XYZ file of C-alpha atoms in Angstrom:
674
model
C 117.492 52.546 92.684
C 118.077 50.153 95.803
C 116.968 46.833 94.400
C 118.445 47.963 90.914
C 121.682 47.956 92.114
C 121.916 45.018 94.113
C 121.865 46.456 97.149
C 119.831 45.274 100.399
C 121.773 46.285 103.122
C 120.577 45.723 106.850
C 121.416 48.641 109.271
C 121.820 46.236 112.363
C 125.079 45.908 114.335
C 126.580 43.006 114.954
C 129.756 42.939 116.852
C 132.630 41.718 114.875
C 134.577 39.021 116.777
C 138.340 38.817 117.323
C 140.855 36.391 117.626
C 144.247 35.950 119.244
C 146.524 35.662 116.305
C 148.518 32.212 115.835
C 152.437 32.897 116.072
C 153.230 32.250 112.713
C 157.476 31.037 112.071
C 159.107 31.461 108.492
C 162.466 31.132 107.297
C 161.744 34.444 105.761
C 163.263 36.178 109.235
C 164.494 35.300 112.073
C 162.700 37.826 114.143
C 159.772 35.943 113.716
C 160.634 32.893 115.503
C 162.515 34.696 117.952
C 159.857 36.928 119.122
C 159.835 37.384 123.292
C 156.392 38.038 125.531
C 157.946 41.365 125.804
C 157.933 42.277 122.066
C 154.272 41.214 121.496
C 151.360 43.553 122.068
C 147.990 42.915 122.732
C 145.175 44.954 120.720
C 141.642 45.250 122.570
C 139.157 45.427 120.081
C 136.650 48.529 119.696
C 133.421 47.207 120.769
C 131.869 50.721 118.821
C 133.052 48.595 115.615
C 130.196 47.040 114.134
C 129.427 44.920 110.712
C 126.157 44.818 108.861
C 126.478 40.862 108.386
C 127.338 38.364 110.524
C 130.932 36.590 109.915
C 131.350 32.776 109.225
C 134.824 31.014 107.914
C 135.031 29.156 104.598
C 138.133 27.685 103.151
C 140.092 29.673 105.829
C 138.951 33.280 104.475
C 136.749 35.470 107.049
C 133.936 36.122 104.726
C 130.614 38.440 105.269
C 127.603 36.572 104.337
C 126.101 38.369 100.932
C 123.124 37.469 99.212
C 123.171 36.109 95.543
C 121.256 38.717 94.669
C 123.404 41.641 95.811
C 126.687 39.601 94.017
C 124.684 39.718 90.767
C 123.374 42.929 91.442
C 127.069 44.109 91.617
C 127.917 42.209 88.338
C 124.790 43.377 86.361
C 125.391 47.137 87.180
C 129.022 46.987 86.115
C 128.091 44.952 82.915
C 125.061 47.417 81.916
C 128.175 50.412 82.443
C 130.958 48.361 80.108
C 128.677 46.454 77.439
C 125.724 48.770 76.958
C 126.153 50.038 73.131
C 129.978 49.148 73.450
C 130.114 48.656 69.428
C 127.607 51.773 68.610
C 130.313 55.080 69.546
C 132.582 55.624 66.332
C 136.291 55.413 67.817
C 137.375 58.476 69.622
C 140.524 60.150 68.229
C 143.618 60.094 68.804
C 144.319 56.864 71.015
C 141.820 54.775 69.942
C 142.205 54.687 66.402
C 146.409 54.027 66.777
C 145.950 51.441 69.143
C 142.903 49.822 66.932
C 144.628 50.379 63.642
C 148.255 48.523 65.247
C 145.741 45.790 66.053
C 143.944 45.481 62.502
C 147.475 45.965 60.318
C 148.963 43.091 62.603
C 145.476 40.839 62.288
C 145.806 41.417 58.318
C 149.545 40.749 58.210
C 148.903 37.233 60.396
C 151.779 39.250 62.790
C 151.879 38.527 66.826
C 154.959 40.224 67.291
C 155.586 43.708 65.349
C 152.920 46.451 66.355
C 152.741 49.021 63.114
C 150.502 51.939 62.644
C 149.793 53.607 59.385
C 152.323 50.672 57.968
C 155.071 52.449 60.349
C 156.679 50.664 63.063
C 154.524 52.037 66.487
C 157.002 52.173 69.797
C 153.888 53.550 71.916
C 152.900 50.733 73.856
C 153.999 47.043 74.306
C 152.462 44.002 73.130
C 149.271 42.581 75.492
C 146.660 44.928 74.546
C 146.926 43.830 70.827
C 147.397 40.456 71.660
C 143.953 40.817 72.979
C 142.715 42.593 69.909
C 143.925 40.137 67.750
C 142.238 37.527 69.631
C 138.829 39.190 69.453
C 139.505 39.791 65.701
C 140.045 36.258 64.883
C 136.885 34.922 66.749
C 134.397 38.173 65.510
C 136.391 39.937 62.994
C 137.276 43.736 62.654
C 134.936 46.172 64.269
C 134.632 48.971 67.239
C 133.207 46.477 69.319
C 135.905 43.810 68.999
C 138.340 46.321 69.177
C 137.404 47.726 72.844
C 135.998 44.062 74.063
C 138.805 43.288 76.053
C 138.988 46.408 77.771
C 135.479 46.009 79.006
C 135.888 42.409 79.891
C 139.044 43.382 81.964
C 137.052 45.837 83.667
C 134.444 43.876 84.935
C 137.199 41.925 86.302
C 138.631 44.924 88.069
C 135.918 45.198 89.541
C 135.887 41.849 90.990
C 139.130 42.306 92.058
C 138.272 45.263 94.086
C 135.460 43.235 95.534
C 137.450 40.578 96.685
C 140.418 43.239 98.053
C 137.655 45.389 100.056
C 136.556 41.704 101.870
C 139.878 40.825 102.988
C 141.481 44.586 103.589
C 138.215 46.025 105.553
C 134.552 44.356 105.159
C 132.651 42.565 102.637
C 130.159 45.270 102.330
C 132.988 47.671 101.912
C 133.960 45.367 98.814
C 130.584 45.248 97.152
C 130.473 49.008 97.704
C 134.161 49.604 96.405
C 133.213 47.456 93.288
C 130.629 49.947 92.490
C 132.234 52.754 93.127
C 134.843 51.986 90.697
C 132.840 50.817 88.045
C 130.963 53.803 88.184
C 133.437 56.373 88.107
C 133.158 58.205 85.064
C 137.036 58.077 84.244
C 136.931 54.249 84.492
C 133.954 54.384 82.760
C 135.026 55.889 79.758
C 138.767 53.619 79.845
C 136.701 50.577 80.538
C 135.051 51.103 77.033
C 138.094 52.342 75.151
C 140.814 50.715 72.664
C 143.497 51.827 75.185
C 145.976 49.849 77.365
C 144.744 51.208 80.299
C 142.064 48.947 81.390
C 144.663 46.186 80.691
C 147.102 47.935 83.300
C 144.505 48.529 85.878
C 143.886 44.657 85.743
C 147.111 43.789 85.650
C 148.071 45.620 88.577
C 145.032 44.583 90.415
C 145.632 41.179 90.034
C 149.113 41.457 91.608
C 148.019 43.614 94.633
C 145.071 41.245 95.224
C 147.099 38.145 95.022
C 149.746 39.784 97.705
C 146.622 40.992 99.783
C 144.829 37.605 99.592
C 148.300 35.647 100.434
C 148.866 38.057 103.188
C 144.982 37.253 104.479
C 145.492 33.668 103.978
C 148.215 33.443 106.040
C 146.804 35.145 109.139
C 143.305 32.992 109.075
C 141.473 35.583 106.356
C 142.144 38.991 107.149
C 145.165 41.363 106.086
C 145.323 43.436 109.300
C 143.924 42.472 112.846
C 141.765 40.848 113.758
C 140.657 37.393 112.348
C 137.452 35.675 112.599
C 137.073 34.624 116.186
C 138.094 35.443 119.706
C 138.370 38.381 122.132
C 142.152 39.604 121.646
C 144.497 39.764 118.618
C 148.360 39.966 118.575
C 149.593 42.587 116.507
C 151.791 41.456 113.794
C 155.133 42.256 112.917
C 156.250 43.935 110.046
C 157.756 40.976 108.317
C 154.393 38.930 108.764
C 152.794 40.988 105.704
C 154.579 39.269 103.480
C 153.265 35.441 101.620
C 154.290 32.431 103.279
C 154.654 30.571 100.351
C 156.587 30.452 97.145
C 153.442 30.062 95.057
C 152.738 33.278 96.775
C 155.220 35.075 95.848
C 155.176 33.436 92.050
C 151.325 34.906 91.543
C 152.214 38.110 92.528
C 155.215 38.554 90.282
C 153.812 36.929 86.947
C 151.037 39.283 87.541
C 153.703 42.208 87.467
C 155.148 40.609 84.650
C 151.942 40.799 82.748
C 151.467 44.634 83.310
C 155.021 44.828 82.054
C 153.376 43.334 78.887
C 150.999 45.982 79.117
C 152.468 48.898 79.534
C 156.160 48.435 80.414
C 158.469 48.900 83.243
C 155.747 50.469 85.415
C 154.212 47.221 85.574
C 156.373 46.142 88.216
C 158.152 49.462 89.292
C 155.361 51.126 91.004
C 153.585 47.647 92.731
C 156.638 47.111 94.027
C 157.447 50.515 95.267
C 153.805 50.427 96.826
C 154.544 47.040 98.480
C 157.785 47.955 99.667
C 157.017 51.508 101.495
C 154.032 49.535 103.289
C 156.670 47.206 104.477
C 159.188 49.998 105.680
C 156.105 51.991 107.247
C 155.545 49.016 109.308
C 158.745 48.319 110.302
C 159.043 52.014 111.519
C 155.854 51.455 113.560
C 157.084 48.162 114.889
C 160.452 50.176 116.144
C 158.496 53.060 117.403
C 155.925 50.850 119.515
C 158.532 48.689 121.062
C 160.765 51.357 121.658
C 163.369 50.763 119.482
C 163.000 53.933 117.373
C 165.545 56.760 117.212
C 162.444 59.215 117.069
C 161.342 60.420 120.716
C 158.617 63.146 121.396
C 161.344 65.406 123.378
C 163.033 66.151 120.306
C 162.452 69.047 118.180
C 159.860 68.763 115.326
C 162.847 69.102 112.725
C 164.875 66.333 114.308
C 161.970 64.036 114.844
C 161.157 64.640 110.944
C 164.509 64.196 109.759
C 165.212 60.752 112.109
C 161.550 59.757 111.357
C 162.530 59.635 107.555
C 166.310 57.995 108.196
C 164.614 55.323 109.990
C 162.245 54.505 107.684
C 164.641 54.350 104.362
C 167.826 53.218 106.239
C 169.874 51.329 104.101
C 169.377 48.385 106.464
C 165.545 48.837 106.535
C 165.777 48.975 102.708
C 167.652 45.797 102.197
C 165.337 43.992 104.999
C 162.577 44.987 103.046
C 163.412 43.524 99.515
C 164.909 40.310 101.015
C 161.129 39.953 102.639
C 159.729 40.605 99.284
C 161.998 37.883 97.772
C 163.205 40.417 95.262
C 165.511 38.421 93.142
C 163.332 35.711 92.749
C 160.860 38.379 91.799
C 162.739 39.801 88.964
C 163.430 36.681 87.278
C 159.576 35.726 87.458
C 158.909 39.386 85.820
C 161.534 38.603 83.184
C 160.244 35.039 82.287
C 156.879 36.179 81.528
C 157.752 39.769 79.883
C 161.003 39.373 78.810
C 160.842 36.733 75.712
C 158.696 39.427 73.594
C 160.834 42.304 74.321
C 163.835 39.854 72.846
C 162.111 38.875 70.199
C 160.233 42.302 69.355
C 163.997 43.969 69.985
C 165.808 41.425 67.489
C 162.863 41.583 64.859
C 163.361 45.589 64.945
C 167.049 45.392 64.943
C 166.327 47.972 68.494
C 164.375 50.313 66.845
C 161.299 49.437 68.889
C 163.142 48.978 72.395
C 165.033 52.310 71.658
C 161.961 53.856 70.593
C 159.878 52.681 73.924
C 162.389 52.584 76.739
C 163.901 55.893 75.726
C 161.449 57.749 73.894
C 158.035 56.821 75.913
C 159.431 56.059 79.187
C 162.654 58.052 80.650
C 161.979 60.932 78.196
C 157.924 61.583 79.507
C 159.025 61.338 83.101
C 161.931 63.926 82.403
C 160.232 66.478 79.906
C 156.914 67.396 78.906
C 156.253 65.119 75.578
C 153.226 65.988 73.206
C 152.729 69.158 74.984
C 151.134 67.038 77.836
C 152.084 69.006 80.860
C 151.132 70.648 83.782
C 151.953 71.949 87.545
C 152.615 69.331 90.507
C 148.761 69.874 91.485
C 147.881 68.864 87.681
C 146.117 65.603 89.574
C 143.804 67.120 91.765
C 141.499 68.466 89.391
C 141.874 65.848 87.210
C 140.886 63.088 89.843
C 138.219 65.740 91.066
C 136.440 64.831 87.365
C 137.265 61.741 86.573
C 136.506 59.730 89.722
C 132.935 61.736 89.875
C 130.766 61.471 91.141
C 132.562 59.514 94.265
C 135.479 62.197 94.422
C 133.045 64.406 96.296
C 133.412 61.780 99.085
C 137.731 62.018 99.109
C 138.028 65.025 101.253
C 136.109 63.533 104.431
C 137.599 59.619 103.619
C 140.999 61.022 103.572
C 140.413 62.971 106.676
C 138.963 59.409 107.907
C 142.526 57.807 106.948
C 144.071 60.520 109.238
C 142.400 59.642 112.031
C 142.544 56.050 111.970
C 145.940 55.282 110.348
C 148.097 56.958 113.783
C 146.419 55.126 116.681
C 145.935 51.466 117.266
C 143.302 49.693 115.235
C 141.571 46.689 113.632
C 142.127 48.001 110.027
C 145.586 50.331 110.785
C 147.175 48.260 108.743
C 144.597 48.093 105.621
C 144.129 51.661 105.695
C 148.007 52.447 105.641
C 148.112 49.732 102.799
C 145.330 51.286 100.585
C 146.541 54.691 101.163
C 150.497 54.129 100.450
C 148.893 52.561 97.232
C 146.691 55.943 96.336
C 150.207 58.308 97.113
C 152.946 56.598 95.780
C 151.182 56.077 92.414
C 149.642 59.531 92.128
C 152.758 61.281 93.998
C 155.035 59.517 91.289
C 153.229 60.625 88.015
C 153.034 64.282 89.963
C 156.816 64.520 89.873
C 156.704 63.191 85.981
C 156.622 65.827 83.380
C 154.461 64.600 80.958
C 151.142 64.334 82.317
C 147.650 62.905 81.201
C 144.655 61.981 82.989
C 144.792 58.185 82.580
C 148.343 57.816 83.970
C 146.779 58.078 87.387
C 143.737 55.519 86.608
C 145.699 52.383 88.878
C 144.927 54.830 91.836
C 141.218 54.856 91.575
C 140.890 51.621 92.985
C 142.565 52.557 96.170
C 140.645 55.448 96.345
C 137.183 53.366 95.640
C 138.597 51.483 98.500
C 138.799 54.548 100.605
C 135.575 55.796 100.015
C 133.985 52.618 100.432
C 135.503 52.004 104.005
C 133.980 55.703 104.691
C 130.328 55.042 103.338
C 130.179 51.661 105.110
C 131.638 53.468 108.298
C 128.970 56.093 108.075
C 125.896 53.574 107.392
C 127.004 52.117 110.377
C 127.277 54.743 112.493
C 130.470 54.652 113.766
C 131.658 57.356 116.337
C 134.719 58.814 114.110
C 132.773 59.410 111.348
C 130.504 62.483 111.071
C 126.900 62.634 110.389
C 127.158 65.799 108.205
C 129.808 64.254 105.683
C 127.480 62.599 103.730
C 124.800 65.409 103.416
C 127.544 68.225 102.233
C 128.176 65.277 99.766
C 124.488 65.194 98.436
C 124.173 69.061 98.751
C 127.482 68.946 96.231
C 126.347 66.664 93.775
C 123.003 68.602 93.271
C 124.632 71.640 93.025
C 126.588 69.876 90.120
C 123.461 68.998 88.639
C 122.039 72.617 88.590
C 125.283 74.256 87.080
C 125.737 70.984 84.443
C 122.472 71.995 83.056
C 122.898 75.169 81.140
C 126.282 74.498 81.200
C 125.874 71.791 78.683
C 122.823 73.831 77.200
C 125.838 76.409 75.851
C 127.892 73.660 74.948
C 125.971 71.799 72.974
C 124.465 75.000 71.118
C 128.287 75.751 69.703
C 129.693 71.880 69.346
C 126.711 69.856 68.893
C 123.974 71.509 67.161
C 120.663 69.962 67.333
C 121.735 67.869 70.754
C 120.375 70.128 73.405
C 118.722 67.049 74.933
C 122.136 65.822 76.238
C 121.639 68.837 79.165
C 118.999 66.220 80.372
C 121.938 64.346 81.937
C 122.344 67.308 84.525
C 119.105 66.206 86.137
C 120.803 62.804 86.764
C 122.843 64.095 89.809
C 120.474 67.206 90.582
C 117.620 64.515 91.654
C 120.157 62.149 92.971
C 121.319 64.426 95.325
C 118.064 65.493 96.442
C 116.986 62.256 97.070
C 119.699 60.572 98.926
C 119.811 63.823 101.149
C 116.123 63.337 102.125
C 117.156 59.649 102.868
C 120.202 60.973 105.209
C 117.909 63.165 106.814
C 115.337 60.757 107.660
C 118.103 58.438 109.252
C 117.524 55.908 106.628
C 121.217 55.833 105.980
C 121.626 52.143 104.008
C 118.757 53.612 101.553
C 120.174 56.982 101.244
C 123.776 55.125 99.706
C 121.388 53.017 97.760
C 120.291 55.994 96.118
C 123.736 57.709 95.780
C 124.726 54.576 93.730
C 122.062 54.238 91.720
C 122.451 58.149 90.764
C 126.357 57.121 89.701
C 125.177 53.819 87.692
C 122.390 56.208 85.826
C 125.048 58.872 85.234
C 127.739 56.435 84.100
C 124.865 54.814 81.584
C 123.815 57.961 80.564
C 127.369 59.636 79.738
C 128.741 56.103 77.943
C 125.898 54.224 76.510
C 123.796 57.146 75.434
C 125.880 60.727 74.906
C 128.699 58.871 73.728
C 127.286 57.210 70.510
C 125.814 60.539 69.541
C 128.598 62.928 70.301
C 130.891 60.375 68.395
C 129.219 60.866 65.200
C 130.221 64.805 65.070
C 133.817 63.872 64.591
C 135.300 64.539 61.130
C 137.738 61.840 60.655
C 135.623 59.041 60.542
C 133.215 60.793 58.513
C 135.756 61.756 55.879
C 137.244 58.380 55.721
C 133.702 56.365 55.626
C 132.640 59.323 52.633
C 135.498 58.866 50.630
C 135.263 54.890 50.577
C 131.284 55.239 49.555
C 132.115 57.680 46.871
C 134.493 55.295 45.569
C 132.588 52.415 45.856
C 134.849 50.603 48.167
C 137.134 49.764 45.609
C 141.207 51.044 46.359
C 142.230 54.127 46.306
C 144.605 56.653 47.470
C 144.775 59.399 50.354
C 147.046 61.784 51.447
C 146.460 64.573 53.936
C 148.731 67.988 54.524
C 148.454 69.864 57.513
C 145.347 67.148 58.758
C 146.408 64.443 60.818
C 144.100 62.077 62.335
C 144.668 58.798 63.235
C 140.691 57.942 62.540
C 141.243 58.294 58.791
C 143.737 55.416 59.004
C 141.641 53.081 60.767
C 138.162 53.744 58.672
C 140.027 54.038 55.159
C 141.564 50.443 56.090
C 144.601 51.483 54.373
C 148.261 53.667 54.278
C 147.314 57.348 54.200
C 150.035 59.466 52.708
C 151.118 62.338 55.083
C 152.275 65.320 52.473
C 154.043 67.594 54.361
C 155.471 70.256 51.593
C 153.608 71.689 48.126
C 156.082 69.467 46.233
C 154.764 65.964 47.893
C 150.838 67.360 46.644
C 152.294 67.825 43.342
C 153.596 64.596 43.400
C 150.716 62.475 44.785
C 148.445 63.730 42.263
C 151.001 63.250 39.253
C 151.238 59.548 40.699
C 147.578 59.164 41.235
C 145.285 61.227 39.534
C 142.488 59.816 41.242
C 143.530 60.182 44.473
C 142.259 62.117 47.354
C 143.609 64.986 49.395
C 142.353 66.191 53.207
C 143.251 69.309 54.412
C 142.145 72.560 56.273
C 140.264 75.105 53.992
C 142.402 77.914 55.770
C 145.715 76.372 54.071
C 144.460 75.828 50.279
C 145.650 79.295 49.337
C 149.503 78.091 50.287
C 148.960 74.927 48.141
C 147.025 76.218 44.929
C 150.139 76.341 42.833
C 150.893 72.822 43.723
C 147.391 71.529 42.853
C 146.764 69.915 38.822
C 144.183 72.320 37.444
C 141.841 69.833 37.266
C 141.565 69.049 41.325
C 138.940 71.001 42.770
C 136.989 70.875 46.140
C 134.666 67.816 46.205
C 133.430 68.277 49.687
C 133.625 70.864 52.869
C 132.345 70.238 56.548
C 133.392 72.027 60.107
C 136.225 70.480 61.869
C 134.968 68.636 65.256
C 135.604 71.228 68.320
C 137.541 73.748 65.953
C 137.070 76.771 64.431
C 138.556 75.827 60.858
C 136.666 73.998 57.850
C 137.993 70.969 56.353
C 138.017 70.111 52.415
C 138.268 66.936 50.167
C 140.487 67.724 47.013
C 140.436 65.755 44.206
C 139.457 65.142 40.223
C 136.529 67.650 39.267
C 134.957 64.602 37.473
C 134.084 63.409 40.733
C 132.173 66.270 42.119
C 128.609 65.018 41.293
C 129.236 61.385 42.815
C 130.721 63.393 45.803
C 127.855 65.208 46.439
C 125.662 62.600 46.008
C 127.568 60.090 48.331
C 127.889 63.011 50.956
C 123.933 62.717 50.870
C 123.475 59.263 51.309
C 126.189 59.389 54.354
C 124.351 61.896 55.947
C 121.382 60.193 56.397
C 123.373 56.431 57.174
C 125.483 58.024 59.928
C 122.619 58.449 62.504
C 121.201 54.930 62.081
């Protein structure tokens, strides 16, 4: 597995040399040019810290040597996850067909401005995902593959950005691990193969954060935190030095936020700036405390210390100082230049209807009250992350404990750990407070979690003294146990919902065998091999779930089958289709036409009077309630079970089509597995 994933870790210890940081002067803060020797703190490096690779300096960056095989191995591994069988699965209700159909309708109209679904205005998402889909449709035509292509490409880009982040924040091997961890976590792998704006948002957020970290690292000789690449000691930096030094650096950061606003709305700049600002406020408080300028001291009661600490961090003067260092007015201007033109244009084209629906309904209302029954307790995202970040979520407790131990004392990576932890806490905390909760809302925090786990694992491999040796073996036991539980659970689930697909239970063997092999390697003190085996296990699990299981499961969905069956029976000629008590966006996408929603019996009567050759899809248990509204020559043409539900679905139409529908159903049943 080690060679397959591109890893060739070396367990030898190479001390990381340090260098005294240069004294930077910047017009952003007068404090930087007026620091006295008494205000400066010398940090002595920890001789127990080590790295797997020898450092080298190139183009102003502190890079660790990575072999070409390792770089290509990472790219190959994540490409397999995101592109293997990408077009094989049918679109999964509900979000995928809504977004894909919106792009298809814009493509048919030649419209790059106003999104619609089922020929009605759609206010759920901004335009960037549709622009990317339209580009694919124009190049390669409309299909499941082209609808998903942009998500997969951007997800590979996100993995590479996380790699760069890990190199700048920690070490090169941590960046390599973080990229693979992100790419093989199940939720991110699924979203990277889906027609949703989440992969686009994650890429834009990562682009902004990477631009920020890279700009700060470039300013300080290659590393975001202490130390830089050469020498023996390092000067602890002031908080105001954790900002870019050039206007171009700020421009790139805020331009990426502007793209995020086009991908998902105001959240694209509100949370990234909140993460950045919170980090600066924490660094400012730490500077004041270490220089003895803080109002907090150890002699105070713990309640007083807590209150005064919060006051010192969020004091209005500190808040405005952070905004000044971030050049926030300049940032707002750049974001507006990138995102505002489309928002103004779509508002004008729809007489304000799109802006009212999106900003009011899908932003403010979603935060203040649950929408579409998507609610949950404040701890909702703990089990969500445990499942979505699997199999790497097993390491999160140990990684969080390591953060707590490393964030308080002085250390070479204290600022980097603080920044990544702030990223995760701010993003997850914000959506934990929101009333509407969905698993994908916290996906932009997954890169931060990947970096924390990668830092923990890289320290474990090098046998850092602050990392417990039992942690990895406990994780392997947990992974193997989950595999044991998964096998009978999958057998039971497939027997009910996926008859004939019991072989999918074999996926449970991947974590079972991988956990045992990784544990065995860890017991023999072959730590680099143990991590490589775990990485290979995660890769195989992601490939099995996304590339093998997903296409089979998708074929059991009812809505694509019904739409394809009607098109097959009608010979591809235009026919009118209606639904009653049944709403599935996949019917709209696969029928490639407008679908009439018939809410009342009188609507059904009018539908068949206007279109005697039309089709009506409804639930079998609702047939009795609409029988009187049906013409006498309308009968049941087809019946099938609804996917993951207990009731059946029926297709109603003119009885003259009964024989042709039966023949079409037999042909379709053979074709859908090819």
